[in-house]
Coordinates of N, CA and C and ligand atoms in Angstrom, one line a residue:
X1 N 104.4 76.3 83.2 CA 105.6 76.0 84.0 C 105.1 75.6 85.4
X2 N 105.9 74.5 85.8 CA 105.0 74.1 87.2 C 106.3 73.7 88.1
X3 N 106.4 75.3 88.8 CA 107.4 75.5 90.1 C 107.4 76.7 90.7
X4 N 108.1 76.7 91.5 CA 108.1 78.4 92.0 C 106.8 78.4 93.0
X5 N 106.6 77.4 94.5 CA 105.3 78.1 94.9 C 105.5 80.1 95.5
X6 N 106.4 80.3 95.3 CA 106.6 81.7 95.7 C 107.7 82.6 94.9
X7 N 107.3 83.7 95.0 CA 108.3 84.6 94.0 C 109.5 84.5 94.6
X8 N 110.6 85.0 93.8 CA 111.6 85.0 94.0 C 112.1 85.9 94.0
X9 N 113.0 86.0 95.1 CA 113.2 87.5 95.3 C 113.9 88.3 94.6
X10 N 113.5 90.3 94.3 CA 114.0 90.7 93.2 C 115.7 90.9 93.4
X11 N 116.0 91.3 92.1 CA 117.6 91.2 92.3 C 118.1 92.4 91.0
X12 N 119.2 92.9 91.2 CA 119.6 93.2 89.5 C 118.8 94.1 89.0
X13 N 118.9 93.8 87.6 CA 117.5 94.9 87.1 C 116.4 94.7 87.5
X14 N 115.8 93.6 87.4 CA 114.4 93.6 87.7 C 114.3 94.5 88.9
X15 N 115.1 94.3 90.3 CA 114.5 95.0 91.0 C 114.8 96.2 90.7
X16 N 115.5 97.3 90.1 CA 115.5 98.5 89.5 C 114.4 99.0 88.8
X17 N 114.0 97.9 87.6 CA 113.1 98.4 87.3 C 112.0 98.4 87.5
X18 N 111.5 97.5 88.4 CA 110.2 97.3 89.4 C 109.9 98.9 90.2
X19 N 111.2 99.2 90.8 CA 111.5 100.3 91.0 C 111.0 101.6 90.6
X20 N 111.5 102.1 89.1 CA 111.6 102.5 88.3 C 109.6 103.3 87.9
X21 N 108.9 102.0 88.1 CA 107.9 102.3 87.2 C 106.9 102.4 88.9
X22 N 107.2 101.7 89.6 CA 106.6 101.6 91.0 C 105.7 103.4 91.1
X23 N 104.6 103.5 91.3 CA 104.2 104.3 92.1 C 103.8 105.6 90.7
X24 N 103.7 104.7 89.2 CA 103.2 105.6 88.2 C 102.2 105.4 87.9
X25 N 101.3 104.8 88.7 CA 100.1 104.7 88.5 C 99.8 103.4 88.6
X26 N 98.5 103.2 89.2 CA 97.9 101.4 89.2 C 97.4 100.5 88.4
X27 N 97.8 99.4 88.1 CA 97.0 98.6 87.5 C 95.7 98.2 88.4
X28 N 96.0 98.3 89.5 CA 94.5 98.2 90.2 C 93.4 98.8 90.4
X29 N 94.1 100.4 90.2 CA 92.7 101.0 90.6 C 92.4 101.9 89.2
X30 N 93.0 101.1 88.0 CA 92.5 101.9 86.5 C 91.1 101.4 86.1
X31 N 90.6 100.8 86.8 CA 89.8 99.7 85.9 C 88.2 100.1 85.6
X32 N 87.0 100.2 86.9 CA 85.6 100.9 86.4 C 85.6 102.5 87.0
X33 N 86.3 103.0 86.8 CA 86.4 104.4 86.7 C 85.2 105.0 86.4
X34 N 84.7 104.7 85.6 CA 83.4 105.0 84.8 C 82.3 105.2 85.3
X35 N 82.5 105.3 86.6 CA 81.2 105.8 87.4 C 81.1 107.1 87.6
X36 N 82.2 107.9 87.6 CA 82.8 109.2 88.0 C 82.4 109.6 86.6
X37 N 83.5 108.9 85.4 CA 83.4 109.8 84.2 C 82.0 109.4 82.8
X38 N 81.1 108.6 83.8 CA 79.6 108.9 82.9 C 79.4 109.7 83.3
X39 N 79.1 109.7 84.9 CA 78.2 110.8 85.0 C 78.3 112.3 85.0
X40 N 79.9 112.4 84.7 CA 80.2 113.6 84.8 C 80.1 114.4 83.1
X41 N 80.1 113.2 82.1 CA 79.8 113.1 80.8 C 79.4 114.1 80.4
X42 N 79.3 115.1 79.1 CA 78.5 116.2 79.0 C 77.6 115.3 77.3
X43 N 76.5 114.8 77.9 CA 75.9 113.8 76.7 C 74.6 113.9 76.3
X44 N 73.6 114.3 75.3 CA 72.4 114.9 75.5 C 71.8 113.7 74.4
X45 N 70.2 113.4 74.6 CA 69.6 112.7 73.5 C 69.9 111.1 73.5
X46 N 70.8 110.7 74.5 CA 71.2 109.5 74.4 C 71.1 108.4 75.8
X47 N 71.2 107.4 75.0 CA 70.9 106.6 76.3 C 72.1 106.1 77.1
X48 N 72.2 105.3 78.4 CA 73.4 105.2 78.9 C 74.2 104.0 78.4
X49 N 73.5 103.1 77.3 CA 74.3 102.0 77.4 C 75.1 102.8 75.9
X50 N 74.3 103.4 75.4 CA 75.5 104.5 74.4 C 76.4 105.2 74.7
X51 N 76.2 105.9 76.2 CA 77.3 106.6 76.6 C 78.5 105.7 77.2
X52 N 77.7 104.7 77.7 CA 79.0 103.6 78.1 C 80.1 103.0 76.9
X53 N 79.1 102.4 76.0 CA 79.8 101.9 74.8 C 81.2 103.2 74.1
X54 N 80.5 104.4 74.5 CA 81.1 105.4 73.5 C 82.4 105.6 74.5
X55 N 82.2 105.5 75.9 CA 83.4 106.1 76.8 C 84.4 105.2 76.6
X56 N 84.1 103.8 76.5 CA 85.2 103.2 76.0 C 86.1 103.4 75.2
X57 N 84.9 103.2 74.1 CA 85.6 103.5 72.5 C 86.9 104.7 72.5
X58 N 86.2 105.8 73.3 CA 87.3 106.6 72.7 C 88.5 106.7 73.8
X59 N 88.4 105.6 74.7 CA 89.6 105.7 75.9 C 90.4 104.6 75.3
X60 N 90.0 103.7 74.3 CA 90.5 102.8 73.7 C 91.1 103.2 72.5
X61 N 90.7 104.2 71.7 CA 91.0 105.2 70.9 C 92.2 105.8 71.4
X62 N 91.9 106.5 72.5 CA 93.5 107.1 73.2 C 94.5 106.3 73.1
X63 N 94.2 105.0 74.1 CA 95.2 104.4 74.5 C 95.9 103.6 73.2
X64 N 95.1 103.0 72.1 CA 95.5 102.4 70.5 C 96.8 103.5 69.9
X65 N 96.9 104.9 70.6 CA 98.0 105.3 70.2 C 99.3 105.3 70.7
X66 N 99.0 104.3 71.8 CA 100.3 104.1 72.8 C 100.8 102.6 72.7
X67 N 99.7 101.6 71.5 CA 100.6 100.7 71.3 C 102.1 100.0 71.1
X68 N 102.8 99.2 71.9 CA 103.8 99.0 71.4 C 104.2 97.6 71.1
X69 N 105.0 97.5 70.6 CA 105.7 95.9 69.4 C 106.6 95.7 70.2
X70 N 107.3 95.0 70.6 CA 108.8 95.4 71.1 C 108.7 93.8 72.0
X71 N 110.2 93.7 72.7 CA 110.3 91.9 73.7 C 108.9 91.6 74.4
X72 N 109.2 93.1 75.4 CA 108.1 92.8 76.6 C 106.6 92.9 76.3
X73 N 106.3 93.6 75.1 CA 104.7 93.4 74.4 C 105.0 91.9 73.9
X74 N 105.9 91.3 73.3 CA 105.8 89.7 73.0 C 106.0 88.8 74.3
X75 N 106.8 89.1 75.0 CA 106.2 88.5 76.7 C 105.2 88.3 77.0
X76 N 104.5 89.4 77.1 CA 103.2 89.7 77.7 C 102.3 88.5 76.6
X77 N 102.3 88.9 75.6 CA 101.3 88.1 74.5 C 101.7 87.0 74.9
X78 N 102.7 86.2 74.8 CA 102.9 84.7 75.2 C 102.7 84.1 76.3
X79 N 102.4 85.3 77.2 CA 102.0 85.0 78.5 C 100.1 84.7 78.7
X80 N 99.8 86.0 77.6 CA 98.2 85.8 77.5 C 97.8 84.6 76.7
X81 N 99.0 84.4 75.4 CA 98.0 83.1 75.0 C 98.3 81.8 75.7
X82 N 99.3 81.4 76.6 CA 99.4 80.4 77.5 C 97.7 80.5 78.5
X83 N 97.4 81.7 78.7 CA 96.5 81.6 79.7 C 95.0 81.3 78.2
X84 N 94.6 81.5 77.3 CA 94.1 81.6 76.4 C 93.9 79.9 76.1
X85 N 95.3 79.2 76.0 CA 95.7 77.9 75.6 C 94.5 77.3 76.1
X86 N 94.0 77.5 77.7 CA 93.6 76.7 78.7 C 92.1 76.8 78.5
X87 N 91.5 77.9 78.0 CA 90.1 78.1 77.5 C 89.7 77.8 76.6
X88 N 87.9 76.7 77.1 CA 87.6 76.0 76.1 C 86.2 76.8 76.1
X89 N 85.3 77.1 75.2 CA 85.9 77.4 73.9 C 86.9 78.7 74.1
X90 N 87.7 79.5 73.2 CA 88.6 80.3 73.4 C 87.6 81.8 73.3
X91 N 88.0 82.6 74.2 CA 87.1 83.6 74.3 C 87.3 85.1 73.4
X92 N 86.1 85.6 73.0 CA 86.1 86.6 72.3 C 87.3 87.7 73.1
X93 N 88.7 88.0 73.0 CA 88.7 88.9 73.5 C 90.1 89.2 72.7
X94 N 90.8 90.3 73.0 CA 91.7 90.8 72.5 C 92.9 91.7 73.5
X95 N 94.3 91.4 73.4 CA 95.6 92.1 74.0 C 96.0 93.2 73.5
X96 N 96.1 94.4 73.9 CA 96.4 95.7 74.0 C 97.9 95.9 74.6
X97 N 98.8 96.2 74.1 CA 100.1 96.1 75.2 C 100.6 97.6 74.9
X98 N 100.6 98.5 75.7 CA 100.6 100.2 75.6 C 101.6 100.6 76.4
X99 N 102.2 101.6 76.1 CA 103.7 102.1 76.6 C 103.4 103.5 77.2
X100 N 103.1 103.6 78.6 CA 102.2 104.1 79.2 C 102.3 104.0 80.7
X101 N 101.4 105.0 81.2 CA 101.7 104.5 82.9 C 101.3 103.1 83.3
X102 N 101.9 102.2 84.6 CA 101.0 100.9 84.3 C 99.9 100.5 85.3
X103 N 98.7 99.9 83.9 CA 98.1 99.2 84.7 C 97.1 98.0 83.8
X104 N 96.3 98.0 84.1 CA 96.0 97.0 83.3 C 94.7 96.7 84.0
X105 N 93.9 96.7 82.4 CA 92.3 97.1 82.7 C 91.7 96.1 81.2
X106 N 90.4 96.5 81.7 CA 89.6 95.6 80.4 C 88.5 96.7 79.9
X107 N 88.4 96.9 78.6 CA 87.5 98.0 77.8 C 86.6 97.2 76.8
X108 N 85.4 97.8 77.3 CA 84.4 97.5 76.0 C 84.0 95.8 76.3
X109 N 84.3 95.5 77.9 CA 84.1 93.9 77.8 C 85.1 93.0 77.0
X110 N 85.8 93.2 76.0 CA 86.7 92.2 75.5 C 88.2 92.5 75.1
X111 N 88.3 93.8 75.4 CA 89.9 94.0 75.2 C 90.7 94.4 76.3
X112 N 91.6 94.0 76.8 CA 92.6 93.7 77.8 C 94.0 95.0 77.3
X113 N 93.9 95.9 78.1 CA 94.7 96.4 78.1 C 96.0 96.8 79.4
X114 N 96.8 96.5 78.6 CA 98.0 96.0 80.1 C 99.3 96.9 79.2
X115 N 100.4 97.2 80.6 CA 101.1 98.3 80.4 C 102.3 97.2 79.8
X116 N 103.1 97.8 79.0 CA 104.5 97.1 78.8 C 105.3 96.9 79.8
X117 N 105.0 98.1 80.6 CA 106.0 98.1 81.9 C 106.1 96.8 82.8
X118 N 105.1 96.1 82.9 CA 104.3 94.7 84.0 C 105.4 93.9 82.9
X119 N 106.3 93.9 82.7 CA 107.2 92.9 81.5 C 107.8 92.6 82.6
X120 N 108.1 93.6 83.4 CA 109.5 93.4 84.4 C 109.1 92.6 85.5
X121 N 107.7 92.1 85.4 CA 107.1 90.9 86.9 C 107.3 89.9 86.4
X122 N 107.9 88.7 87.8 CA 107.5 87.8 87.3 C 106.9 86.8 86.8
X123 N 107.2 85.6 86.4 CA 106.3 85.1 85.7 C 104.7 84.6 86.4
X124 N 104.9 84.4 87.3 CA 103.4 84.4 88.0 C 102.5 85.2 88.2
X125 N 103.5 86.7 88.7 CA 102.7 88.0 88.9 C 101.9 88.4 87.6
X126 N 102.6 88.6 86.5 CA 102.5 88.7 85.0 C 101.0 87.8 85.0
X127 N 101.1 86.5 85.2 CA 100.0 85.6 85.0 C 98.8 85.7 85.8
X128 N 98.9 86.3 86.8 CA 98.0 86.6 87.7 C 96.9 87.9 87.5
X129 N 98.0 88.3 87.0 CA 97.5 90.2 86.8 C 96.5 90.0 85.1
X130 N 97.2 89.2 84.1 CA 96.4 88.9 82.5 C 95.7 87.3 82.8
X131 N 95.5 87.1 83.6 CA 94.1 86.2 84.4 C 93.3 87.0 84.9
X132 N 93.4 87.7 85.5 CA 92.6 88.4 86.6 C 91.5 89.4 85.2
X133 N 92.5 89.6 84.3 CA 91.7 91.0 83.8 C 90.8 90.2 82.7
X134 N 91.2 88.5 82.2 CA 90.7 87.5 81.5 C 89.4 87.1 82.3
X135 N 89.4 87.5 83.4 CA 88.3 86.6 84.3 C 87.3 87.7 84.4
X136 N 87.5 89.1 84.1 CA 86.3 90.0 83.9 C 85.7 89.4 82.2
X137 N 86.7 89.3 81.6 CA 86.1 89.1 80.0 C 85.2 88.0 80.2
X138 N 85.5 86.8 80.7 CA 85.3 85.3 81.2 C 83.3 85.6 81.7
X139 N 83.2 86.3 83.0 CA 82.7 86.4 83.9 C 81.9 87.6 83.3
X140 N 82.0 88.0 82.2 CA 81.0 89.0 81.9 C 80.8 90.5 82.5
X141 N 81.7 90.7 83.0 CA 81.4 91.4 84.4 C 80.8 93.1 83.4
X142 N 81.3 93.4 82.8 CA 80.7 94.3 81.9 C 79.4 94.6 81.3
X143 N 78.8 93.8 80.6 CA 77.8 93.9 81.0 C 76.7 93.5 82.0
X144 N 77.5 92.9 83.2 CA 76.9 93.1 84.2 C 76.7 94.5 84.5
X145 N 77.6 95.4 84.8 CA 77.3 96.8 84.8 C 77.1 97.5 84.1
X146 N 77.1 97.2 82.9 CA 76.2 97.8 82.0 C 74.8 97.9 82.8
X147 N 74.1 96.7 83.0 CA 73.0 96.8 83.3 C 72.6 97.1 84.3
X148 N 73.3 97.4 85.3 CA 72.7 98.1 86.4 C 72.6 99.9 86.1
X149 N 73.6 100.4 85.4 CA 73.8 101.5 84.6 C 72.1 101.5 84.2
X150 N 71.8 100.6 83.7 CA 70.5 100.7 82.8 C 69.5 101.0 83.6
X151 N 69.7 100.3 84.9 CA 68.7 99.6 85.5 C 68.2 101.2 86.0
X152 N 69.0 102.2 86.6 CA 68.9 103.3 87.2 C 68.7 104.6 86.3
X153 N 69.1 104.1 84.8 CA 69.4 105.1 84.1 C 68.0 104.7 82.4
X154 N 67.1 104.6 82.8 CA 66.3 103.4 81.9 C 66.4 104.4 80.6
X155 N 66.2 105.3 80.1 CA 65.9 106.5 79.4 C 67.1 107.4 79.0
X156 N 66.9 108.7 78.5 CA 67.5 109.7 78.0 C 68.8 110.1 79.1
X157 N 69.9 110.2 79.2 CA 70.5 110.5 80.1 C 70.8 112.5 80.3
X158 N 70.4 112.4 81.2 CA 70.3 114.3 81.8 C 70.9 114.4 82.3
X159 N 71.3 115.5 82.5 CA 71.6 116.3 83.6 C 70.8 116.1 85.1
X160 N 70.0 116.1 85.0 CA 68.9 116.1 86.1 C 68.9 114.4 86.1
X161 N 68.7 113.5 85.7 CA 68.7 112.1 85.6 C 69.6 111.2 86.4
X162 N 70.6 112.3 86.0 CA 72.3 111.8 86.6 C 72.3 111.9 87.6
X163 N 72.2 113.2 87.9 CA 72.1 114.1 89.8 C 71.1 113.1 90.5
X164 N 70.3 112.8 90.2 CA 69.5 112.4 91.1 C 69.4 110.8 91.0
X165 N 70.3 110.2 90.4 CA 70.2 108.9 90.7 C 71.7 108.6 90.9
X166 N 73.0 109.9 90.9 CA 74.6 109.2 91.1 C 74.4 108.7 92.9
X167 N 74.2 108.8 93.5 CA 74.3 108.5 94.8 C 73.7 106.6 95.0
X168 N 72.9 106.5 94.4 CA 72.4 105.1 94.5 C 73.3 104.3 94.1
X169 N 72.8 104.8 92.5 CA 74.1 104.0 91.2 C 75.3 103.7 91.5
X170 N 76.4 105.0 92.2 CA 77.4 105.0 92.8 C 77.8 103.6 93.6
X171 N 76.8 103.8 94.2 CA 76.7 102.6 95.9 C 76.5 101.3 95.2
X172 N 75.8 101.5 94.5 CA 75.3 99.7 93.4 C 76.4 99.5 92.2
X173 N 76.5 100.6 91.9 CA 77.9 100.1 90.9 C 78.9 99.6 91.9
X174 N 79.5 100.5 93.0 CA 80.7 100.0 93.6 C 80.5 98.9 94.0
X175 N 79.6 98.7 94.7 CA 79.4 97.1 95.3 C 79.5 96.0 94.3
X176 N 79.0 96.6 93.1 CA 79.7 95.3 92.1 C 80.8 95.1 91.8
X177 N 81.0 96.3 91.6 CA 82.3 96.1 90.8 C 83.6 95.6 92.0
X178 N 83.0 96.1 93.2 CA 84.4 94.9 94.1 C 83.6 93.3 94.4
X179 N 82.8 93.6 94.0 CA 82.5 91.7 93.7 C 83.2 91.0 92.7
X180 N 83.3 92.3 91.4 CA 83.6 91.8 90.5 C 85.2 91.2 90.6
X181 N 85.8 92.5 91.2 CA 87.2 92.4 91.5 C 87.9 90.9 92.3
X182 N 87.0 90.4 93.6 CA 86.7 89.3 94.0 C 86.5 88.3 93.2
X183 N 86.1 88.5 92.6 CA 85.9 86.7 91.4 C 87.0 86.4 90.5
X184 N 87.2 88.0 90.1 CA 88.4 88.2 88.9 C 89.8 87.5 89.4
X185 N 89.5 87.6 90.8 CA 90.9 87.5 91.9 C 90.8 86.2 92.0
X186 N 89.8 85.9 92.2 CA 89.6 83.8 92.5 C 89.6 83.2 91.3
X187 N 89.3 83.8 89.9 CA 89.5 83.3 88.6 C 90.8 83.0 88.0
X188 N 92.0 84.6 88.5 CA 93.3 84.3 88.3 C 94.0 83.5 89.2
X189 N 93.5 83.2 90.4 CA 94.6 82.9 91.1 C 94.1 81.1 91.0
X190 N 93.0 80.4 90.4 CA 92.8 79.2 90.3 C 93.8 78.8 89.4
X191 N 93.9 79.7 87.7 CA 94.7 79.8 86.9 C 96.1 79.8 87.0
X192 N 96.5 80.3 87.8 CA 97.9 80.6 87.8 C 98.2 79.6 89.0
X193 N 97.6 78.8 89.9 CA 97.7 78.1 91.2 C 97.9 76.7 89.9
X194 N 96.9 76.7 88.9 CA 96.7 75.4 88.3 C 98.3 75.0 87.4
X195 N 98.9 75.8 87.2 CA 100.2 76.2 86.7 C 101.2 75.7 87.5
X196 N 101.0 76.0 89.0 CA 102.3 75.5 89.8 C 102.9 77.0 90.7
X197 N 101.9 78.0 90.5 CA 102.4 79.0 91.0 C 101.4 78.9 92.4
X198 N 102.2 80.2 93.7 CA 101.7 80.0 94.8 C 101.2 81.6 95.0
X199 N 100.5 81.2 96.2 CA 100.0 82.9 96.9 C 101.0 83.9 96.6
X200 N 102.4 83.5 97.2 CA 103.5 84.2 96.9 C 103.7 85.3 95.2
X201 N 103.2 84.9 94.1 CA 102.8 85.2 93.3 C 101.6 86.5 93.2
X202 N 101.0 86.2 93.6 CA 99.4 86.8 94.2 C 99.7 88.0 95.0
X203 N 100.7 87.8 96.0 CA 100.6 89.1 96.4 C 101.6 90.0 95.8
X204 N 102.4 89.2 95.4 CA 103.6 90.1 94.8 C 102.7 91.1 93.3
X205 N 102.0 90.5 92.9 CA 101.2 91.2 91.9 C 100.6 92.3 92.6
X206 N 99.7 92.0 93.3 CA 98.8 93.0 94.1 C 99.2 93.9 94.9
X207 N 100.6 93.6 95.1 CA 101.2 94.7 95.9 C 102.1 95.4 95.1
X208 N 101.7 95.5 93.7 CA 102.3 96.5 92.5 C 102.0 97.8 93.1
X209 N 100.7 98.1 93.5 CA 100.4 99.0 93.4 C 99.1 99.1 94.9
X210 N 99.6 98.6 96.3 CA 98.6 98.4 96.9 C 97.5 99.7 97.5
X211 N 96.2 99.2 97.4 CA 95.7 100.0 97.9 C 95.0 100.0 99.7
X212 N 95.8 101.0 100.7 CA 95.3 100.9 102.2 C 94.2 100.3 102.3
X213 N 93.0 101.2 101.7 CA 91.9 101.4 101.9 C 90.4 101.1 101.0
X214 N 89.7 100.5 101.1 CA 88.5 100.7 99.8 C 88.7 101.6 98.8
X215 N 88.1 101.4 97.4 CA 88.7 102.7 96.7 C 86.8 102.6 96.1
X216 N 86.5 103.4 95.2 CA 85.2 103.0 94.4 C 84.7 102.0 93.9
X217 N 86.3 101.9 93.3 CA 86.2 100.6 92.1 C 86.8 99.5 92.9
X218 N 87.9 99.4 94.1 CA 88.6 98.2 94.5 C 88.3 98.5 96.2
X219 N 88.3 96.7 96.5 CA 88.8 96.7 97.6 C 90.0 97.2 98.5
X220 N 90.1 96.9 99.6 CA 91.4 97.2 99.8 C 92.6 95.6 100.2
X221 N 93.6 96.4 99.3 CA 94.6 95.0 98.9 C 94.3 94.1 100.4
X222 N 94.7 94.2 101.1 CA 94.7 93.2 102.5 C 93.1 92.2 102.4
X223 N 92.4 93.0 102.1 CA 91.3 92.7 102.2 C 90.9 91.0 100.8
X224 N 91.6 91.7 99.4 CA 91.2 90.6 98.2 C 92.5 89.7 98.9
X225 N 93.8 90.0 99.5 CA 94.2 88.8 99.7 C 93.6 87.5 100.7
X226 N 92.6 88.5 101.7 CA 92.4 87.3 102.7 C 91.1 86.6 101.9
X227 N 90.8 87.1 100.9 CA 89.4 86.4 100.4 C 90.0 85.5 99.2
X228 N 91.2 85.7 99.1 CA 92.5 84.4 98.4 C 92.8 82.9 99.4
X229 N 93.0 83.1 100.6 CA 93.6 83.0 101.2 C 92.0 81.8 101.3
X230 N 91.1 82.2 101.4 CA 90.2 81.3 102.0 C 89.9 80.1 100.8
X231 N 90.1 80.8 99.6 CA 90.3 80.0 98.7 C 91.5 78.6 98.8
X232 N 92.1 79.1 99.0 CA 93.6 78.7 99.8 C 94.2 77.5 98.6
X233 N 95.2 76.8 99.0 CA 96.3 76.2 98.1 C 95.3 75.1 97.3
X234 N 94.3 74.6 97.7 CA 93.6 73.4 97.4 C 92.6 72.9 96.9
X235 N 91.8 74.1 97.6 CA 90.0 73.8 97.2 C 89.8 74.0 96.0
X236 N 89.2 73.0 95.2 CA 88.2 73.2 94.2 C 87.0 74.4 94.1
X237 N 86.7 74.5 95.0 CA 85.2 75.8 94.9 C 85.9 77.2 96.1
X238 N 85.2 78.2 95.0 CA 85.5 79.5 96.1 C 84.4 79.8 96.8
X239 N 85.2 79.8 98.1 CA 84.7 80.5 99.3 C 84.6 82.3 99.2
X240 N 85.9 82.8 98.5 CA 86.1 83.9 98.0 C 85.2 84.8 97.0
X241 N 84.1 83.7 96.5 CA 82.9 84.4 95.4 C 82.2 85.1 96.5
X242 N 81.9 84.7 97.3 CA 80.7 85.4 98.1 C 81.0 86.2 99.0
X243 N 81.1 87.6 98.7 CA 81.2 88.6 98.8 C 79.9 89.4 99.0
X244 N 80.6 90.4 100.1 CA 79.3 91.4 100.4 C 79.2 93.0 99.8
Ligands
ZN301 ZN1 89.8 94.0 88.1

């Protein structure tokens, strides 16, 4: 669809139900969590790219029981495969649509899991938010941290292994992973800009759930918009990759 450079303002239900779900939790800040809950893991005999693979598995396990079928799980999908349409080759990856607090995250590198609730955004927000989480799949960004995981964690994962390397790891995972959040951000918003949608869209998504301040895993919202922003309505290349 190519119009709308800005959201339109809410009205009716939508704004009720924007309402409604507002402040049950983030799609922004669900996402590499996993810094906290490896190392806090109780895991013996194994290595960390096992512990990684396995924390997924079974958070994906959880959440596979909160699947749901319904309009806004079929919104959502026709919203992912419009964005899916545009990639060549089409990427290994898979839609999760869960009835559940919202947010919307990507597990195990290729599965996209997003709340039913995000039904009620518009269509750009919607597009922005199942871009953004396409452009970790896209971008690899997973086993990129996988491998720093590795890089700190080369062997058996301990107790003693853990403690003495969470402080570094910590610092080097975060810093990625708000790089990662950065690209993810310049990946959706090329996508959804290439469509006919505007910044207006962009923030209306990101301000689902804004965050003041740095978090572990994210920047802080003010912050990924102005590194949008430099991107800006036009340019071909991001200024917004290079990140510190
Ligand atoms: Zn992200």
């Amino acid at each position: 669809m190519l119009q709308s450079m800005n959201k339109p303002g809410l009205s009716g239900s939508g704004a009720r139900a924007r309402t409604a779900w507002r402040g049950r939790g983030g799609w922004l800040s669900a996402g590499a969590l996993l810094v906290a809950i490896v190392l806090a893991a109780p895991v013996s005999a194994e290595g960390i790219l096992s512990v990684l693979a396995r924390s997924h598995r079974q958070k994906l396990d959880e959440l596979k029981r909160q699947a749901v079928s319904d309009p806004r799980a079929e919104l959502l999908r026709q919203d992912f495969e419009g964005l899916l349409a545009r990639q060549s080759p089409r990427p290994d990856v898979e839609l999760l649509v869960v009835d559940g607090p919202v947010h919307a995250e990507t597990l195990s590198g290729r599965v996209i899991v997003i709340s039913a609730g995000l039904a009620v955004l518009d269509e750009g927000e919607r597009l922005f938010i199942l871009a953004h989480e396409l452009g970790h799949v896209q971008m690899g960004h997973w086993a990129e941290l996988c491998a720093v995981y590795a890089r700190h964690i080369p062997a058996e994962v301990t107790p003693d292994v853990t403690d003495a390397v969470a402080p570094k790891l910590g610092r080097e995972a975060s810093a990625l992973v708000h790089g990662h959040e950065y690209a993810a951000d310049a990946f959706a918003w090329r996508s959804i800009r290439a469509r006919g949608w505007g910044l207006g869209s962009v923030r209306g998504a990101l301000m689902v759930v804004p965050n003041v301040g740095d978090t572990s895993t994210h920047p802080a919202t003010r912050k990924r918009l102005a590194h949008l922003r430099t991107i800006g309505e036009a340019e071909s290349r991001s200024a917004g990759l290079d990140v510190d």
